[in-house]
C-alpha positions as YAML, in Angstrom:
chain: A
units: angstrom
residues:
- id: 1
  name: MET
  ca: [163.92, 125.53, 153.02]
- id: 2
  name: THR
  ca: [162.02, 126.37, 149.81]
- id: 3
  name: GLU
  ca: [158.88, 128.41, 149.69]
- id: 4
  name: LYS
  ca: [155.78, 126.94, 148.12]
- id: 5
  name: PRO
  ca: [154.78, 128.63, 144.84]
- id: 6
  name: ILE
  ca: [151.76, 130.91, 145.01]
- id: 7
  name: ASN
  ca: [148.73, 129.59, 143.22]
- id: 8
  name: THR
  ca: [147.60, 132.78, 141.46]
- id: 9
  name: GLN
  ca: [144.32, 131.25, 140.30]
- id: 10
  name: SER
  ca: [143.43, 130.23, 143.84]
- id: 11
  name: LEU
  ca: [144.42, 133.66, 145.14]
- id: 12
  name: MET
  ca: [142.23, 135.38, 142.51]
- id: 13
  name: ASP
  ca: [139.35, 133.10, 143.36]
- id: 14
  name: ARG
  ca: [139.59, 133.97, 147.09]
- id: 15
  name: ARG
  ca: [139.70, 137.70, 146.38]
- id: 16
  name: LEU
  ca: [136.70, 137.46, 144.10]
- id: 17
  name: LEU
  ca: [134.88, 135.47, 146.76]
- id: 18
  name: ILE
  ca: [135.60, 138.16, 149.40]
- id: 19
  name: LEU
  ca: [134.39, 140.93, 147.05]
- id: 20
  name: LEU
  ca: [131.31, 138.92, 146.20]
- id: 21
  name: ILE
  ca: [130.42, 138.42, 149.85]
- id: 22
  name: LEU
  ca: [130.93, 142.09, 150.60]
- id: 23
  name: SER
  ca: [128.82, 143.08, 147.64]
- id: 24
  name: VAL
  ca: [125.97, 140.77, 148.59]
- id: 25
  name: ALA
  ca: [126.07, 141.94, 152.22]
- id: 26
  name: PHE
  ca: [125.85, 145.55, 150.99]
- id: 27
  name: LEU
  ca: [122.88, 144.75, 148.75]
- id: 28
  name: VAL
  ca: [121.03, 143.01, 151.57]
- id: 29
  name: VAL
  ca: [121.41, 146.08, 153.79]
- id: 30
  name: ALA
  ca: [120.81, 148.57, 150.98]
- id: 31
  name: PHE
  ca: [117.51, 147.00, 149.81]
- id: 32
  name: LEU
  ca: [116.26, 146.49, 153.37]
- id: 33
  name: GLY
  ca: [117.00, 150.13, 154.13]
- id: 34
  name: GLY
  ca: [115.45, 151.42, 150.93]
- id: 35
  name: GLN
  ca: [112.07, 153.01, 150.39]
- id: 36
  name: PRO
  ca: [110.11, 150.78, 150.18]
- id: 37
  name: SER
  ca: [112.03, 148.19, 152.17]
- id: 38
  name: SER
  ca: [112.74, 145.01, 150.22]
- id: 39
  name: THR
  ca: [114.32, 141.60, 150.79]
- id: 40
  name: ARG
  ca: [115.64, 141.64, 147.20]
- id: 41
  name: GLY
  ca: [119.20, 141.47, 148.51]
- id: 42
  name: PHE
  ca: [118.51, 138.05, 150.11]
- id: 43
  name: TYR
  ca: [117.81, 136.72, 146.61]
- id: 44
  name: TYR
  ca: [121.54, 137.02, 145.81]
- id: 45
  name: ALA
  ca: [122.51, 135.55, 149.19]
- id: 46
  name: VAL
  ca: [120.24, 132.49, 148.80]
- id: 47
  name: TRP
  ca: [120.86, 131.88, 145.07]
- id: 48
  name: LEU
  ca: [124.63, 132.27, 145.25]
- id: 49
  name: THR
  ca: [124.88, 130.16, 148.40]
- id: 50
  name: PHE
  ca: [122.91, 127.38, 146.64]
- id: 51
  name: SER
  ca: [125.03, 127.58, 143.44]
- id: 52
  name: GLY
  ca: [128.19, 127.85, 145.55]
- id: 53
  name: LEU
  ca: [127.39, 124.50, 147.22]
- id: 54
  name: LEU
  ca: [126.97, 122.94, 143.77]
- id: 55
  name: TRP
  ca: [130.32, 124.37, 142.68]
- id: 56
  name: LYS
  ca: [132.02, 123.18, 145.88]
- id: 57
  name: ASN
  ca: [130.86, 119.65, 145.02]
- id: 58
  name: ARG
  ca: [131.43, 120.04, 141.26]
- id: 59
  name: GLU
  ca: [133.59, 117.00, 140.75]
- id: 60
  name: ARG
  ca: [130.98, 114.57, 142.05]
- id: 61
  name: PHE
  ca: [128.13, 116.58, 140.54]
- id: 62
  name: SER
  ca: [129.83, 116.68, 137.18]
- id: 63
  name: LEU
  ca: [130.53, 112.93, 137.19]
- id: 64
  name: TRP
  ca: [126.91, 112.23, 138.06]
- id: 65
  name: LEU
  ca: [125.62, 114.50, 135.29]
- id: 66
  name: LYS
  ca: [127.94, 112.98, 132.69]
- id: 67
  name: ASN
  ca: [126.67, 109.51, 133.50]
- id: 68
  name: ARG
  ca: [123.03, 110.44, 132.83]
- id: 69
  name: PRO
  ca: [121.60, 108.43, 129.88]
- id: 70
  name: LEU
  ca: [120.77, 111.51, 127.90]
- id: 71
  name: PRO
  ca: [122.28, 113.19, 124.82]
- id: 72
  name: GLU
  ca: [124.48, 116.16, 125.59]
- id: 73
  name: PHE
  ca: [122.41, 118.93, 123.99]
- id: 74
  name: PRO
  ca: [119.06, 118.23, 125.69]
- id: 75
  name: LEU
  ca: [120.83, 117.64, 128.98]
- id: 76
  name: PHE
  ca: [122.79, 120.93, 128.62]
- id: 77
  name: VAL
  ca: [119.69, 122.97, 127.74]
- id: 78
  name: GLY
  ca: [117.47, 121.13, 130.27]
- id: 79
  name: LEU
  ca: [119.83, 121.83, 133.12]
- id: 80
  name: GLY
  ca: [119.93, 125.50, 132.15]
- id: 81
  name: LEU
  ca: [116.12, 125.67, 132.15]
- id: 82
  name: ILE
  ca: [115.94, 124.01, 135.55]
- id: 83
  name: MET
  ca: [118.41, 126.53, 136.96]
- id: 84
  name: ILE
  ca: [116.33, 129.39, 135.49]
- id: 85
  name: LEU
  ca: [113.26, 128.03, 137.28]
- id: 86
  name: VAL
  ca: [115.11, 127.71, 140.58]
- id: 87
  name: GLU
  ca: [116.68, 131.16, 140.25]
- id: 88
  name: GLU
  ca: [113.39, 132.84, 139.26]
- id: 89
  name: THR
  ca: [111.54, 131.13, 142.12]
- id: 90
  name: ILE
  ca: [114.05, 132.59, 144.60]
- id: 91
  name: ALA
  ca: [113.91, 135.98, 142.84]
- id: 92
  name: GLY
  ca: [110.12, 136.16, 142.88]
- id: 93
  name: ILE
  ca: [109.85, 135.22, 146.52]
- id: 94
  name: ALA
  ca: [112.63, 137.57, 147.66]
- id: 95
  name: VAL
  ca: [111.33, 140.53, 145.73]
- id: 96
  name: HIS
  ca: [107.74, 140.27, 146.98]
- id: 97
  name: LEU
  ca: [108.21, 138.76, 150.44]
- id: 98
  name: LEU
  ca: [107.39, 142.03, 152.24]
- id: 99
  name: ASN
  ca: [104.57, 143.01, 149.89]
- id: 100
  name: VAL
  ca: [102.16, 140.08, 150.36]
- id: 101
  name: GLU
  ca: [99.89, 138.88, 153.13]
- id: 102
  name: SER
  ca: [99.88, 135.14, 152.57]
- id: 103
  name: ILE
  ca: [101.97, 132.31, 151.22]
- id: 104
  name: GLY
  ca: [99.40, 131.71, 148.45]
- id: 105
  name: GLU
  ca: [99.72, 135.33, 147.30]
- id: 106
  name: LEU
  ca: [103.49, 135.07, 147.42]
- id: 107
  name: LEU
  ca: [103.52, 131.93, 145.26]
- id: 108
  name: ALA
  ca: [101.16, 133.51, 142.80]
- id: 109
  name: VAL
  ca: [103.69, 136.19, 141.87]
- id: 110
  name: VAL
  ca: [106.36, 133.68, 140.89]
- id: 111
  name: PRO
  ca: [104.97, 132.25, 137.57]
- id: 112
  name: PRO
  ca: [105.27, 135.57, 135.66]
- id: 113
  name: TYR
  ca: [109.02, 135.39, 136.32]
- id: 114
  name: TYR
  ca: [109.05, 131.97, 134.66]
- id: 115
  name: PHE
  ca: [107.13, 133.17, 131.63]
- id: 116
  name: ASN
  ca: [109.58, 135.98, 131.03]
- id: 117
  name: ASN
  ca: [112.95, 134.35, 131.51]
- id: 118
  name: LEU
  ca: [112.08, 130.97, 130.05]
- id: 119
  name: LEU
  ca: [111.76, 132.97, 126.80]
- id: 120
  name: LEU
  ca: [114.57, 135.47, 127.33]
- id: 121
  name: LEU
  ca: [117.40, 133.19, 128.42]
- id: 122
  name: PRO
  ca: [117.27, 129.91, 126.38]
- id: 123
  name: GLY
  ca: [119.20, 131.58, 123.55]
- id: 124
  name: PHE
  ca: [122.03, 132.36, 125.93]
- id: 125
  name: ILE
  ca: [122.16, 128.66, 126.98]
- id: 126
  name: VAL
  ca: [121.99, 127.31, 123.39]
- id: 127
  name: GLY
  ca: [124.62, 129.84, 122.29]
- id: 128
  name: TRP
  ca: [127.08, 128.69, 124.90]
- id: 129
  name: TYR
  ca: [126.48, 125.03, 124.05]
- id: 130
  name: ILE
  ca: [127.53, 125.72, 120.48]
- id: 131
  name: LEU
  ca: [130.54, 127.82, 121.53]
- id: 132
  name: LEU
  ca: [131.83, 125.30, 124.06]
- id: 133
  name: LYS
  ca: [131.45, 122.39, 121.61]
- id: 134
  name: LEU
  ca: [133.33, 124.19, 118.91]
- id: 135
  name: TYR
  ca: [136.03, 126.33, 120.52]
- id: 136
  name: ALA
  ca: [138.46, 126.21, 123.43]
- id: 137
  name: TYR
  ca: [137.54, 128.62, 126.20]
- id: 138
  name: SER
  ca: [139.23, 128.74, 129.62]
- id: 139
  name: ARG
  ca: [137.21, 128.77, 132.86]
- id: 140
  name: THR
  ca: [138.12, 132.44, 133.42]
- id: 141
  name: GLU
  ca: [137.09, 133.40, 129.91]
- id: 142
  name: VAL
  ca: [133.71, 131.68, 130.25]
- id: 143
  name: PHE
  ca: [133.08, 133.41, 133.58]
- id: 144
  name: ALA
  ca: [134.01, 136.83, 132.21]
- id: 145
  name: LEU
  ca: [131.98, 136.48, 128.98]
- id: 146
  name: VAL
  ca: [128.91, 134.98, 130.67]
- id: 147
  name: GLY
  ca: [129.16, 137.67, 133.36]
- id: 148
  name: LEU
  ca: [129.36, 140.45, 130.72]
- id: 149
  name: PHE
  ca: [126.25, 138.98, 129.06]
- id: 150
  name: GLY
  ca: [124.52, 139.13, 132.42]
- id: 151
  name: LEU
  ca: [125.54, 142.79, 133.00]
- id: 152
  name: PHE
  ca: [124.29, 143.64, 129.50]
- id: 153
  name: SER
  ca: [121.02, 141.77, 129.91]
- id: 154
  name: GLU
  ca: [120.25, 143.24, 133.33]
- id: 155
  name: LYS
  ca: [121.33, 146.74, 132.21]
- id: 156
  name: ILE
  ca: [123.65, 147.12, 135.22]
- id: 157
  name: TYR
  ca: [125.38, 149.97, 133.40]
- id: 158
  name: VAL
  ca: [122.20, 152.01, 133.94]
- id: 159
  name: HIS
  ca: [122.40, 151.44, 137.68]
- id: 160
  name: VAL
  ca: [126.14, 152.35, 137.66]
- id: 161
  name: LEU
  ca: [125.34, 155.65, 136.03]
- id: 162
  name: ALA
  ca: [122.22, 156.45, 138.08]
- id: 163
  name: ILE
  ca: [123.29, 155.20, 141.54]
- id: 164
  name: PRO
  ca: [127.03, 154.36, 141.28]
- id: 165
  name: ILE
  ca: [127.42, 152.75, 144.74]
- id: 166
  name: LEU
  ca: [124.48, 150.43, 144.11]
- id: 167
  name: GLY
  ca: [125.43, 149.75, 140.49]
- id: 168
  name: ILE
  ca: [129.01, 148.81, 141.38]
- id: 169
  name: ALA
  ca: [127.75, 146.51, 144.15]
- id: 170
  name: LEU
  ca: [125.51, 144.70, 141.61]
- id: 171
  name: ILE
  ca: [128.35, 143.90, 139.20]
- id: 172
  name: LEU
  ca: [129.85, 140.76, 140.77]
- id: 173
  name: PRO
  ca: [126.57, 139.30, 142.10]
- id: 174
  name: THR
  ca: [125.09, 139.68, 138.59]
- id: 175
  name: MET
  ca: [128.07, 138.04, 136.92]
- id: 176
  name: PHE
  ca: [128.02, 135.11, 139.34]
- id: 177
  name: THR
  ca: [124.23, 134.82, 139.01]
- id: 178
  name: TYR
  ca: [124.47, 134.24, 135.26]
- id: 179
  name: MET
  ca: [127.44, 131.93, 135.65]
- id: 180
  name: ALA
  ca: [125.47, 129.87, 138.18]
- id: 181
  name: ILE
  ca: [122.59, 129.46, 135.73]
- id: 182
  name: ILE
  ca: [124.83, 127.79, 133.14]
- id: 183
  name: MET
  ca: [127.26, 126.08, 135.54]
- id: 184
  name: PRO
  ca: [125.54, 122.68, 135.79]
- id: 185
  name: SER
  ca: [125.15, 122.64, 131.98]
- id: 186
  name: ILE
  ca: [128.90, 123.16, 131.54]
- id: 187
  name: LEU
  ca: [129.66, 120.48, 134.15]
- id: 188
  name: SER
  ca: [127.51, 118.04, 132.16]
- id: 189
  name: LEU
  ca: [129.61, 118.30, 128.99]
- id: 190
  name: ARG
  ca: [131.39, 115.05, 128.17]
- id: 191
  name: SER
  ca: [133.74, 116.81, 125.72]
- id: 192
  name: GLN
  ca: [134.51, 120.38, 124.74]
- id: 193
  name: GLY
  ca: [135.81, 122.08, 121.63]
- id: 194
  name: THR
  ca: [139.53, 122.33, 120.96]
- id: 195
  name: ARG
  ca: [139.58, 124.75, 118.03]
- id: 196
  name: GLN
  ca: [141.76, 127.79, 118.79]
- id: 197
  name: LEU
  ca: [140.73, 131.30, 117.86]
- id: 198
  name: ASN
  ca: [142.82, 134.43, 118.34]
- id: 199
  name: ARG
  ca: [141.91, 136.20, 121.56]
- id: 200
  name: PRO
  ca: [139.99, 139.23, 120.18]
- id: 201
  name: LEU
  ca: [137.82, 137.06, 117.93]
- id: 202
  name: ARG
  ca: [137.26, 134.51, 120.74]
- id: 203
  name: TYR
  ca: [136.08, 137.24, 123.11]
- id: 204
  name: LEU
  ca: [133.98, 139.01, 120.47]
- id: 205
  name: LEU
  ca: [132.29, 135.71, 119.52]
- id: 206
  name: GLY
  ca: [131.76, 134.75, 123.14]
- id: 207
  name: PHE
  ca: [129.92, 137.99, 123.86]
- id: 208
  name: VAL
  ca: [128.01, 138.53, 120.61]
- id: 209
  name: PHE
  ca: [127.00, 134.99, 119.60]
- id: 210
  name: PRO
  ca: [124.72, 134.29, 122.63]
- id: 211
  name: ILE
  ca: [122.96, 137.61, 121.95]
- id: 212
  name: ILE
  ca: [122.44, 136.65, 118.27]
- id: 213
  name: VAL
  ca: [121.04, 133.22, 119.21]
- id: 214
  name: SER
  ca: [118.75, 134.97, 121.69]
- id: 215
  name: MET
  ca: [117.14, 137.16, 119.02]
- id: 216
  name: PRO
  ca: [114.40, 134.64, 117.92]
- id: 217
  name: PHE
  ca: [113.44, 134.05, 121.56]
- id: 218
  name: ILE
  ca: [113.32, 137.81, 122.23]
- id: 219
  name: PHE
  ca: [111.15, 138.25, 119.15]
- id: 220
  name: VAL
  ca: [108.65, 135.72, 120.46]
- id: 221
  name: HIS
  ca: [108.75, 137.40, 123.90]
- id: 222
  name: THR
  ca: [108.02, 140.76, 122.30]
- id: 223
  name: LEU
  ca: [105.06, 139.35, 120.38]
- id: 224
  name: LEU
  ca: [103.58, 137.84, 123.53]
- id: 225
  name: THR
  ca: [104.23, 141.06, 125.45]
- id: 226
  name: ASN
  ca: [102.47, 143.15, 122.80]
- id: 227
  name: ALA
  ca: [99.56, 140.67, 122.93]
- id: 228
  name: GLY
  ca: [99.26, 141.29, 126.63]
- id: 229
  name: LEU
  ca: [100.16, 137.67, 127.49]
- id: 230
  name: ILE
  ca: [103.39, 138.50, 129.30]
- id: 231
  name: ASP
  ca: [104.23, 141.38, 131.65]
- id: 232
  name: PRO
  ca: [108.00, 142.16, 131.41]
- id: 233
  name: THR
  ca: [107.69, 145.01, 133.93]
- id: 234
  name: ILE
  ca: [107.55, 142.52, 136.78]
- id: 235
  name: LEU
  ca: [111.29, 141.97, 136.27]
- id: 236
  name: THR
  ca: [112.05, 145.57, 137.16]
- id: 237
  name: LYS
  ca: [109.69, 145.97, 140.14]
...
């Protein structure tokens, strides 16, 4: 009787999922027990559950997206923007749920989240469209590089240094959050690049290029912030 070979990719996925669930559970409890108490942890639970359901049905979802009568680039970017809107709606509600007295007041705090991240994140989406159309990246590589971009953007390293137990718990949820933002866009691609790059250059390009493409968007965001039209501090409250 022969033993079935171990699927290392599936095993790694299961271990990551377990670590993700434990991290999110810790964040829910940690934020609820903090001073002041916050439902911020439920943001990760709701957003990652939603995106997890999309991923579970990725084959049907991908086929449906690929059959849309739209060019690849606007579809890719448009899906990314839609996911930003969904993600920021959940974030705004979860962060302020315990601080408001009415639904109207709660909904009023959400638009500032849109104004910030609809300027800060499009470069990340455009950058990955270009990379995926030109070069061959594996699923694991995309997850790691997108996740590192998320950790850099959210300054998770600051949390790791200031409050290690909280910072470490934020690592996987943050990586999966950014991967979820771009996941439908990737599933919509009808073809991907095949050009091979050596591993160090591929990784360096995958991390740096989305940051470079984001620079013009960040510049506009800075101008609007200095003009008093956007309040970026809401993202850290």
